[in-house]
Coordinates of C-alpha atoms in Angstrom, one line a residue:
X1 CA 191.7 46.4 -98.2
X2 CA 192.8 42.8 -99.1
X3 CA 193.2 42.3 -102.9
X4 CA 194.7 38.8 -103.6
X5 CA 193.6 37.9 -107.1
X6 CA 194.9 34.7 -108.8
X7 CA 196.3 35.2 -112.3
X8 CA 193.6 33.2 -113.9
X9 CA 191.0 35.6 -112.6
X10 CA 192.4 38.7 -114.4
X11 CA 189.6 38.9 -116.8
X12 CA 187.0 38.6 -114.1
X13 CA 188.9 41.3 -112.2
X14 CA 188.7 43.7 -115.1
X15 CA 184.9 43.1 -115.3
X16 CA 184.4 43.6 -111.6
X17 CA 186.5 46.7 -111.4
X18 CA 184.5 48.3 -114.2
X19 CA 181.6 48.6 -111.7
X20 CA 182.9 51.8 -110.1
X21 CA 179.5 52.6 -108.4
X22 CA 179.0 49.2 -107.0
X23 CA 181.0 47.8 -104.0
X24 CA 181.8 44.1 -104.5
X25 CA 183.6 42.1 -101.8
X26 CA 184.7 38.5 -101.4
X27 CA 184.8 37.4 -97.7
X28 CA 186.2 34.2 -96.2
X29 CA 184.1 32.1 -93.8
X30 CA 185.0 34.3 -90.8
X31 CA 184.1 37.6 -92.6
X32 CA 187.6 38.8 -93.5
X33 CA 187.8 40.6 -96.9
X34 CA 189.7 38.6 -99.5
X35 CA 189.0 40.6 -102.6
X36 CA 187.4 44.0 -103.4
X37 CA 186.8 45.9 -106.6
X38 CA 187.5 49.6 -107.3
X39 CA 183.9 50.6 -106.3
X40 CA 184.4 49.0 -102.8
X41 CA 187.7 50.8 -102.2
X42 CA 186.1 54.1 -103.3
X43 CA 183.0 53.6 -101.2
X44 CA 184.7 52.4 -98.0
X45 CA 188.0 54.2 -98.4
X46 CA 190.3 51.4 -97.3
X47 CA 193.5 51.3 -99.5
X48 CA 194.6 48.1 -101.3
X49 CA 196.5 45.6 -99.2
X50 CA 194.9 46.7 -95.9
X51 CA 193.5 43.8 -93.9
X52 CA 189.8 44.5 -93.3
X53 CA 187.2 42.6 -91.3
X54 CA 183.4 42.8 -92.0
X55 CA 182.9 44.4 -88.5
X56 CA 184.9 47.4 -89.6
X57 CA 182.4 48.1 -92.4
X58 CA 179.5 48.6 -90.0
X59 CA 178.7 51.7 -87.9
X60 CA 180.5 51.2 -84.6
X61 CA 177.3 50.9 -82.5
X62 CA 175.9 48.2 -84.9
X63 CA 179.2 46.3 -84.9
X64 CA 179.2 46.4 -81.2
X65 CA 175.8 44.7 -81.2
X66 CA 177.1 42.0 -83.5
X67 CA 175.3 43.1 -86.7
X68 CA 178.1 41.7 -88.9
X69 CA 177.9 38.3 -87.4
X70 CA 174.1 38.1 -87.8
X71 CA 174.5 39.1 -91.4
X72 CA 176.8 36.1 -92.1
X73 CA 174.7 33.7 -90.1
X74 CA 171.5 34.7 -91.9
X75 CA 173.2 34.4 -95.3
X76 CA 174.6 31.0 -94.4
X77 CA 171.2 29.8 -93.2
X78 CA 169.1 31.2 -96.0
X79 CA 171.6 31.3 -98.9
X80 CA 171.5 35.1 -99.0
X81 CA 170.1 38.1 -97.3
X82 CA 169.5 41.8 -98.4
X83 CA 169.1 44.6 -95.9
X84 CA 169.7 48.3 -95.5
X85 CA 171.9 49.5 -92.7
X86 CA 174.4 52.2 -91.8
X87 CA 178.0 51.5 -92.9
X88 CA 181.3 53.1 -91.9
X89 CA 184.2 54.4 -94.0
X90 CA 187.8 54.2 -93.1
X91 CA 187.8 57.9 -92.1
X92 CA 184.9 57.3 -89.7
X93 CA 182.1 58.9 -91.8
X94 CA 179.1 56.8 -92.4
X95 CA 176.6 56.2 -95.2
X96 CA 173.4 54.3 -95.6
X97 CA 173.7 51.3 -97.9
X98 CA 171.7 48.5 -99.4
X99 CA 173.7 45.3 -98.8
X100 CA 173.2 41.9 -100.3
X101 CA 175.3 39.0 -98.8
X102 CA 175.3 35.6 -100.5
X103 CA 176.8 32.4 -99.1
X104 CA 179.3 30.6 -101.4
X105 CA 179.5 26.8 -101.3
X106 CA 181.6 24.2 -103.2
X107 CA 180.1 21.3 -105.1
X108 CA 179.8 19.3 -101.9
X109 CA 177.9 22.1 -100.2
X110 CA 180.7 23.1 -97.9
X111 CA 180.8 26.9 -97.1
X112 CA 183.7 28.6 -98.8
X113 CA 182.9 32.2 -98.0
X114 CA 180.6 35.1 -98.9
X115 CA 180.0 37.5 -101.8
X116 CA 178.9 40.9 -100.7
X117 CA 177.4 43.6 -102.8
X118 CA 176.8 47.1 -101.4
X119 CA 175.3 50.3 -102.8
X120 CA 175.2 53.8 -101.2
X121 CA 171.5 54.8 -100.9
X122 CA 172.1 57.7 -98.5
X123 CA 170.6 60.2 -101.0
X124 CA 167.6 58.1 -101.5
X125 CA 167.2 57.8 -97.7
X126 CA 167.3 61.6 -97.5
X127 CA 164.6 62.0 -100.1
X128 CA 162.5 59.3 -98.4
X129 CA 162.9 61.0 -95.1
X130 CA 162.0 64.4 -96.6
X131 CA 159.0 62.8 -98.2
X132 CA 158.0 61.2 -94.9
X133 CA 158.3 64.5 -93.1
X134 CA 156.3 66.2 -95.8
X135 CA 153.6 63.6 -95.6
X136 CA 153.5 64.0 -91.8
X137 CA 153.1 67.7 -92.2
X138 CA 150.4 67.2 -94.9
X139 CA 148.5 64.8 -92.7
X140 CA 148.9 67.1 -89.7
X141 CA 147.4 70.0 -91.7
X142 CA 144.6 67.8 -93.0
X143 CA 143.8 66.7 -89.5
X144 CA 143.9 70.3 -88.2
X145 CA 141.4 71.5 -90.9
X146 CA 138.0 72.4 -89.6
X147 CA 136.4 71.2 -92.8
X148 CA 135.7 67.6 -93.6
X149 CA 138.3 66.1 -96.0
X150 CA 137.3 62.7 -97.3
X151 CA 139.2 60.7 -100.0
X152 CA 137.8 57.7 -101.9
X153 CA 139.2 55.3 -104.4
X154 CA 137.8 54.5 -107.8
X155 CA 135.2 52.2 -106.2
X156 CA 134.2 55.2 -104.0
X157 CA 135.4 53.6 -100.8
X158 CA 136.8 55.8 -98.1
X159 CA 140.6 55.8 -97.8
X160 CA 141.1 59.1 -95.9
X161 CA 138.9 60.6 -93.2
X162 CA 140.3 63.6 -91.3
X163 CA 139.4 64.9 -87.8
X164 CA 137.2 67.6 -89.4
X165 CA 135.2 64.8 -91.0
X166 CA 135.0 62.9 -87.7
X167 CA 133.6 66.0 -86.0
X168 CA 131.1 66.8 -88.8
X169 CA 129.9 63.2 -89.6
X170 CA 130.3 61.6 -86.2
X171 CA 132.2 58.6 -87.4
X172 CA 135.8 57.6 -86.2
X173 CA 138.3 57.3 -89.0
X174 CA 139.0 53.7 -88.2
X175 CA 135.3 53.0 -88.1
X176 CA 134.5 54.4 -91.5
X177 CA 137.7 53.4 -93.4
X178 CA 136.9 51.1 -96.4
X179 CA 133.2 51.9 -96.2
X180 CA 131.4 53.2 -99.3
X181 CA 131.0 57.0 -99.6
X182 CA 127.3 56.5 -99.9
X183 CA 127.1 56.1 -96.1
X184 CA 127.7 59.8 -95.8
X185 CA 125.0 60.8 -98.3
X186 CA 121.2 60.7 -97.7
X187 CA 119.7 57.6 -99.2
X188 CA 117.5 59.6 -101.5
X189 CA 120.5 61.3 -103.1
X190 CA 123.0 58.4 -103.3
X191 CA 122.3 57.5 -106.9
X192 CA 122.6 61.1 -108.1
X193 CA 125.7 61.6 -106.0
X194 CA 127.5 58.6 -107.5
X195 CA 126.5 59.8 -110.9
X196 CA 127.9 63.2 -110.2
X197 CA 131.3 61.8 -109.1
X198 CA 131.4 59.6 -112.2
X199 CA 130.5 62.6 -114.4
X200 CA 133.2 64.7 -112.8
X201 CA 135.8 61.9 -113.4
X202 CA 134.7 61.7 -117.1
X203 CA 135.5 65.4 -117.7
X204 CA 139.2 64.8 -117.1
X205 CA 139.4 67.9 -114.9
X206 CA 141.6 67.7 -111.8
X207 CA 139.5 69.8 -109.6
X208 CA 136.3 71.8 -109.3
X209 CA 137.3 75.4 -108.2
X210 CA 136.2 76.6 -104.9
X211 CA 134.1 79.3 -106.6
X212 CA 132.1 76.7 -108.4
X213 CA 131.1 74.9 -105.2
X214 CA 127.8 73.1 -105.3
X215 CA 125.7 72.7 -102.2
X216 CA 125.0 69.1 -101.3
X217 CA 123.5 67.3 -98.3
X218 CA 125.3 65.0 -95.9
X219 CA 124.1 62.6 -93.3
X220 CA 125.6 62.2 -89.9
X221 CA 126.1 58.9 -88.0
X222 CA 123.0 59.9 -86.0
X223 CA 120.9 60.0 -89.2
X224 CA 120.6 63.8 -89.1
X225 CA 120.9 65.5 -92.5
X226 CA 122.7 68.7 -93.0
X227 CA 123.5 71.2 -95.8
X228 CA 127.1 71.4 -96.9
X229 CA 129.3 73.1 -99.5
X230 CA 131.6 70.8 -101.3
X231 CA 134.5 70.9 -103.7
X232 CA 136.2 67.9 -105.3
X233 CA 139.6 67.0 -106.8
X234 CA 141.2 63.9 -108.3
X235 CA 144.8 62.6 -108.4
X236 CA 146.6 59.3 -108.9
X237 CA 148.3 57.3 -106.2
X238 CA 151.6 55.4 -106.5
X239 CA 149.8 52.5 -108.3
X240 CA 148.3 54.9 -110.8
X241 CA 144.8 54.5 -109.4
X242 CA 142.6 57.6 -109.2
X243 CA 141.8 59.0 -105.7
X244 CA 139.0 61.4 -105.4
X245 CA 139.1 63.9 -102.5
X246 CA 136.1 66.0 -101.4
X247 CA 136.3 69.0 -99.0
X248 CA 133.0 69.6 -97.3
X249 CA 131.9 72.5 -95.0
X250 CA 128.9 72.1 -92.8
X251 CA 126.8 75.2 -93.4
X252 CA 123.9 74.4 -91.1
X253 CA 124.7 77.3 -88.8
X254 CA 125.0 79.7 -91.7
X255 CA 121.7 78.6 -93.2
X256 CA 120.0 78.9 -89.9
X257 CA 121.5 82.4 -89.5
X258 CA 120.4 83.3 -93.1
X259 CA 116.8 82.2 -92.3
X260 CA 116.8 84.2 -89.1
X261 CA 118.1 87.3 -90.9
X262 CA 115.4 86.8 -93.6
X263 CA 112.8 86.5 -90.9
X264 CA 114.1 89.6 -89.1
X265 CA 114.2 91.6 -92.4
X266 CA 110.7 90.6 -93.2
X267 CA 109.6 91.6 -89.7
X268 CA 111.4 94.9 -90.1
X269 CA 109.8 95.5 -93.4
X270 CA 106.3 94.9 -91.9
X271 CA 107.2 97.1 -88.9
X272 CA 108.5 99.8 -91.2
X273 CA 105.3 99.7 -93.3
X274 CA 103.2 100.0 -90.2
X275 CA 105.3 102.9 -88.9
X276 CA 105.1 104.7 -92.2
X277 CA 101.3 104.2 -92.3
X278 CA 101.1 105.5 -88.7
X279 CA 103.3 108.5 -89.7
X280 CA 101.1 109.2 -92.7
X281 CA 98.0 108.9 -90.6
X282 CA 99.5 111.2 -87.9
X283 CA 100.6 113.8 -90.5
X284 CA 97.1 113.7 -92.1
X285 CA 95.4 114.1 -88.8
X286 CA 97.9 116.8 -87.7
X287 CA 97.2 118.7 -90.9
X288 CA 93.4 118.5 -90.5
X289 CA 93.5 119.4 -86.8
X290 CA 96.0 122.3 -87.4
X291 CA 93.9 123.7 -90.2
X292 CA 90.6 123.5 -88.2
X293 CA 92.5 124.8 -85.1
X294 CA 93.9 127.7 -87.1
X295 CA 90.4 128.7 -88.4
X296 CA 89.0 128.6 -84.9
X297 CA 92.0 130.7 -83.6
X298 CA 91.4 133.3 -86.3
X299 CA 87.8 133.7 -85.3
X300 CA 88.6 133.9 -81.6
X301 CA 91.5 136.3 -82.2
X302 CA 89.3 138.6 -84.3
X303 CA 86.6 138.8 -81.5
X304 CA 89.3 139.2 -78.8
X305 CA 90.8 142.1 -80.7
X306 CA 87.4 143.7 -81.2
X307 CA 86.6 143.1 -77.5
X308 CA 90.0 144.7 -76.4
X309 CA 89.3 147.8 -78.6
X310 CA 85.7 148.1 -77.3
X311 CA 86.8 147.9 -73.6
X312 CA 89.5 150.5 -74.0
X313 CA 87.1 152.8 -75.8
X314 CA 84.7 152.5 -72.9
X315 CA 87.5 153.4 -70.5
X316 CA 87.7 149.9 -68.9
X317 CA 91.5 149.5 -68.7
X318 CA 91.5 146.5 -66.4
X319 CA 89.2 144.5 -68.6
X320 CA 91.2 145.7 -71.6
X321 CA 94.3 144.3 -70.0
X322 CA 92.6 140.9 -69.6
X323 CA 91.6 141.0 -73.2
X324 CA 95.3 141.6 -74.1
X325 CA 96.3 138.5 -72.2
X326 CA 93.8 136.6 -74.3
X327 CA 95.3 138.0 -77.4
X328 CA 98.8 137.0 -76.2
X329 CA 97.7 133.5 -75.6
X330 CA 96.0 133.4 -79.0
X331 CA 99.2 134.6 -80.6
X332 CA 101.2 131.9 -78.8
X333 CA 98.7 129.2 -79.9
X334 CA 98.9 130.4 -83.5
X335 CA 102.6 130.0 -83.4
X336 CA 102.2 126.5 -82.1
X337 CA 99.7 125.7 -84.9
X338 CA 102.2 127.0 -87.5
X339 CA 105.0 124.9 -86.0
X340 CA 102.8 121.8 -86.2
X341 CA 102.0 122.5 -89.8
X342 CA 105.6 123.1 -90.7
X343 CA 106.7 119.9 -88.8
X344 CA 104.2 117.8 -90.8
X345 CA 105.4 119.4 -94.0
X346 CA 109.0 118.7 -93.3
X347 CA 108.2 115.1 -92.3
X348 CA 106.4 114.6 -95.6
X349 CA 109.2 116.4 -97.6
X350 CA 106.7 119.1 -98.7
X351 CA 108.0 122.3 -97.0
X352 CA 107.5 125.1 -99.5
X353 CA 110.3 127.6 -100.0
X354 CA 110.7 130.5 -102.5
X355 CA 114.5 131.2 -102.7
X356 CA 115.8 134.5 -104.0
X357 CA 118.9 136.7 -103.5
X358 CA 118.7 138.4 -100.1
X359 CA 121.0 140.1 -97.7
X360 CA 121.5 137.8 -94.7
X361 CA 122.5 140.8 -92.5
X362 CA 119.1 142.4 -93.0
X363 CA 117.4 139.2 -91.9
X364 CA 119.5 139.1 -88.7
X365 CA 118.8 142.8 -88.0
X366 CA 115.0 142.2 -88.4
X367 CA 115.1 139.0 -86.2
X368 CA 117.1 140.9 -83.4
X369 CA 114.5 143.7 -83.6
X370 CA 111.6 141.3 -83.3
X371 CA 113.0 139.6 -80.3
X372 CA 114.4 142.6 -78.4
X373 CA 111.3 143.0 -76.2
X374 CA 111.3 139.2 -75.4
X375 CA 115.0 139.4 -74.4
X376 CA 114.5 142.6 -72.3
X377 CA 111.7 140.9 -70.4
X378 CA 114.2 138.3 -69.3
X379 CA 117.0 140.8 -68.7
X380 CA 119.0 139.3 -71.6
X381 CA 121.1 141.5 -73.9
X382 CA 121.0 140.9 -77.7
X383 CA 124.3 141.7 -79.5
X384 CA 124.7 141.7 -83.3
X385 CA 128.1 141.1 -84.8
X386 CA 128.0 141.2 -88.6
X387 CA 130.0 142.9 -91.4
X388 CA 128.7 146.1 -92.9
X389 CA 128.9 144.8 -96.5
X390 CA 126.0 142.7 -97.8
X391 CA 126.1 138.9 -97.3
X392 CA 124.0 137.8 -100.3
X393 CA 122.5 134.3 -100.0
X394 CA 120.0 132.4 -102.1
X395 CA 117.2 131.8 -99.6
X396 CA 113.5 132.3 -98.8
X397 CA 113.6 135.5 -96.6
X398 CA 110.5 134.5 -94.5
X399 CA 111.8 130.9 -93.9
X400 CA 115.2 132.2 -93.0
X401 CA 113.7 134.7 -90.6
X402 CA 111.7 131.9 -89.1
X403 CA 114.8 129.7 -88.6
X404 CA 116.8 132.5 -87.1
X405 CA 113.9 133.4 -84.8
X406 CA 113.7 129.9 -83.5
X407 CA 117.4 130.0 -82.7
X408 CA 117.0 133.3 -80.9
X409 CA 114.0 132.1 -79.0
X410 CA 115.9 129.0 -77.8
X411 CA 119.0 131.1 -76.8
X412 CA 117.0 133.7 -74.9
X413 CA 115.1 131.1 -73.0
X414 CA 118.3 129.3 -71.9
X415 CA 120.3 132.4 -71.0
X416 CA 120.7 133.6 -67.4
X417 CA 119.5 137.0 -66.2
X418 CA 122.0 139.7 -67.3
X419 CA 123.4 137.2 -69.9
X420 CA 124.2 138.0 -73.5
X421 CA 123.0 136.4 -76.7
X422 CA 125.4 137.1 -79.6
X423 CA 124.1 136.9 -83.2
X424 CA 127.0 136.9 -85.7
X425 CA 127.5 136.4 -89.5
X426 CA 130.4 135.9 -91.7
X427 CA 131.2 134.4 -95.1
X428 CA 133.4 131.4 -95.4
X429 CA 134.3 129.8 -98.8
X430 CA 131.0 129.5 -100.6
X431 CA 128.7 129.7 -97.6
X432 CA 127.4 132.3 -95.2
X433 CA 127.7 131.2 -91.6
X434 CA 125.1 132.6 -89.1
X435 CA 125.7 131.8 -85.4
X436 CA 123.6 132.3 -82.3
X437 CA 125.5 131.9 -79.0
X438 CA 124.1 132.0 -75.5
X439 CA 125.8 132.0 -72.0
X440 CA 123.5 129.4 -70.5
X441 CA 124.3 126.1 -68.8
X442 CA 125.1 124.4 -72.1
X443 CA 124.0 121.1 -73.4
X444 CA 125.2 117.8 -72.0
X445 CA 127.1 115.5 -74.3
X446 CA 124.4 112.9 -74.0
X447 CA 121.8 115.4 -75.2
X448 CA 123.7 117.0 -78.2
X449 CA 122.7 114.2 -80.5
X450 CA 119.0 114.8 -79.8
X451 CA 118.5 118.5 -80.0
X452 CA 117.2 118.5 -83.6
X453 CA 114.7 115.6 -83.0
X454 CA 111.1 116.7 -83.3
X455 CA 109.3 116.9 -79.9
X456 CA 112.5 116.3 -77.9
X457 CA 112.7 118.5 -74.9
X458 CA 116.0 118.2 -73.1
X459 CA 115.8 118.7 -69.3
X460 CA 112.0 119.0 -69.5
X461 CA 112.3 122.6 -70.7
X462 CA 109.2 124.4 -71.7
X463 CA 108.2 124.4 -75.3
X464 CA 107.0 121.9 -77.9
X465 CA 110.4 120.6 -78.9
X466 CA 109.8 121.6 -82.6
X467 CA 111.8 124.9 -82.9
X468 CA 115.2 123.6 -83.6
X469 CA 113.9 120.6 -85.6
X470 CA 112.0 123.1 -87.9
X471 CA 115.1 125.3 -88.2
X472 CA 117.2 122.4 -89.3
X473 CA 114.6 121.4 -91.8
X474 CA 114.6 124.9 -93.3
X475 CA 118.4 124.9 -93.5
X476 CA 118.4 121.5 -95.3
X477 CA 115.7 122.6 -97.7
X478 CA 118.0 125.5 -98.7
X479 CA 121.0 123.1 -99.3
X480 CA 122.5 124.3 -96.0
X481 CA 123.0 122.9 -92.6
X482 CA 122.4 123.5 -88.9
X483 CA 124.9 122.4 -86.2
X484 CA 125.3 122.7 -82.5
X485 CA 128.4 122.9 -80.3
X486 CA 128.3 123.1 -76.6
X487 CA 130.3 122.5 -73.4
X488 CA 128.4 122.2 -70.2
X489 CA 128.7 125.4 -68.2
X490 CA 129.8 127.5 -71.2
X491 CA 126.6 127.9 -73.2
X492 CA 125.7 126.6 -76.7
X493 CA 126.4 127.8 -80.2
X494 CA 123.9 127.1 -83.0
X495 CA 125.5 127.6 -86.4
X496 CA 123.3 128.0 -89.6
X497 CA 125.2 127.7 -92.9
X498 CA 123.5 128.8 -96.2
X499 CA 124.9 128.9 -99.7
X500 CA 126.1 132.2 -101.2
X501 CA 124.0 133.4 -104.0
X502 CA 126.9 132.8 -106.4
X503 CA 127.0 129.1 -105.6
X504 CA 124.9 126.8 -107.9
X505 CA 122.0 125.6 -105.9
X506 CA 118.2 125.9 -105.7
X507 CA 117.1 128.2 -108.6
X508 CA 115.4 131.4 -107.4
X509 CA 111.8 131.9 -107.9
X510 CA 111.0 135.6 -108.4
X511 CA 107.3 135.4 -109.2
X512 CA 105.7 134.7 -105.8
X513 CA 102.3 136.2 -106.4
X514 CA 99.3 134.0 -105.7
X515 CA 101.4 131.2 -104.2
X516 CA 99.8 129.1 -101.5
X517 CA 102.4 129.2 -98.7
X518 CA 102.8 126.0 -96.6
X519 CA 102.3 127.6 -93.2
X520 CA 102.7 131.3 -92.3
X521 CA 106.3 132.5 -91.8
X522 CA 107.5 134.5 -88.9
X523 CA 107.3 137.7 -90.8
X524 CA 103.6 137.5 -91.3
X525 CA 103.0 136.7 -87.6
X526 CA 102.6 139.2 -84.8
X527 CA 105.9 140.3 -83.3
X528 CA 107.0 138.3 -80.1
X529 CA 105.8 140.1 -77.1
X530 CA 106.5 139.9 -73.4
X531 CA 102.9 139.8 -72.4
X532 CA 102.1 137.6 -69.4
X533 CA 105.8 137.5 -68.7
X534 CA 106.6 134.9 -71.5
X535 CA 108.0 134.8 -75.0
X536 CA 105.7 133.6 -77.8
X537 CA 108.5 132.5 -80.1
X538 CA 108.7 128.8 -81.1
X539 CA 111.2 127.1 -78.9
X540 CA 113.2 123.9 -78.4

């Protein structure tokens, strides 16, 4: 790079060379480099003595377009020009520079050459480009946000209005820019809203946390008001002025859903109260009817028994057999009456039990004996599979016998002729498991969930639909459970689990004298008979 310096300029040269980070060049009128300082040689990379033209300092594509010539002409016409452009080093690498070119004239105004000052601003350009990309990403994110993001200056005039705000408020960003924020607030709340923003600014806080959101109201371009949740933050712009940014979420749909849920809950509450009243009324009526019905049956049964004995004593066997049919029907009706009483007691949570330590095997043996005749009338075999040692449980013997009887009745009724009903017992962990399995058609998967519902009669089978429901209620009242497993075509297994006497549970009640039992148990009823070709046991 040219470096002809007259001797008289040595002091100036020392001063110029001390600017190692600044490139200073002296050009003649045609743009050839006459002088350069150390900073210029370091920046451009041309060695001392090399003849360099201004065009060589430009990026090749700019030099080809005559950028160097325009620089000199503008400097000559205007006295000086500053611009930023890409420059080229001797090795072909480039950098971004801020360049100031000044035209030099003699005392008569004639052009003598040019002074050129250049500074590498590539790093600044990178930072600016990174900032620009960051701002683009930020504005892209802001625009993609579904919430309304609105920024206002210290005069509360809108300077930012994202797409979410356009969608929620109905204004275009260009349409609302520069307008007062009050246009987005219902008229009745504008004064209070402005005061709230001012109060927030006075606190010196930078943001109100999302958890401290306050519900406000907005107004759309159409004039429609809507509820919104809002949070606010404040920051300063490049000029040091505060900019307030509010994030608003339209909660109209949520509020409408909450009102609908509240309405439905209220309706459900009313419906539940009515249903409970109906259930109480039904239970009360059922109790009264069952009580009166039971009294009538007792009287009818007494006279039927007397009539049967009288007819047989008078050697009238045919008439006596008819009386026996009446007694069988009375027995069946009595069991229905007891089922209704127990069902009402279970529904009201008032089923009475008197738990004590008993041998579960003995209960099963008694139940099998009671239902042997009913099973034989249907050509069904009863099989008992239980260990010889006692299986002591904490239970009400009569209620347990009632529950097992209901399971047996159900199994016998659903068993085919020459089929087998197996009654088994075993201990497992801290419970005794009693199972009644039949060889019938089984229960469909769609019906399994309903077998313990009161009055449910799957497949329109005979019976009241209370037997298994009562059995489950008895199991639960003992702290146990009743479950069913079944596969269509392979019968069903009903499993009753009761706590062992050693497990903490319902305290036994030894003194049972004089107690008013809630419904007679199976033990106190006549044994199931096969009269009239049917079983009188309560059934599913």
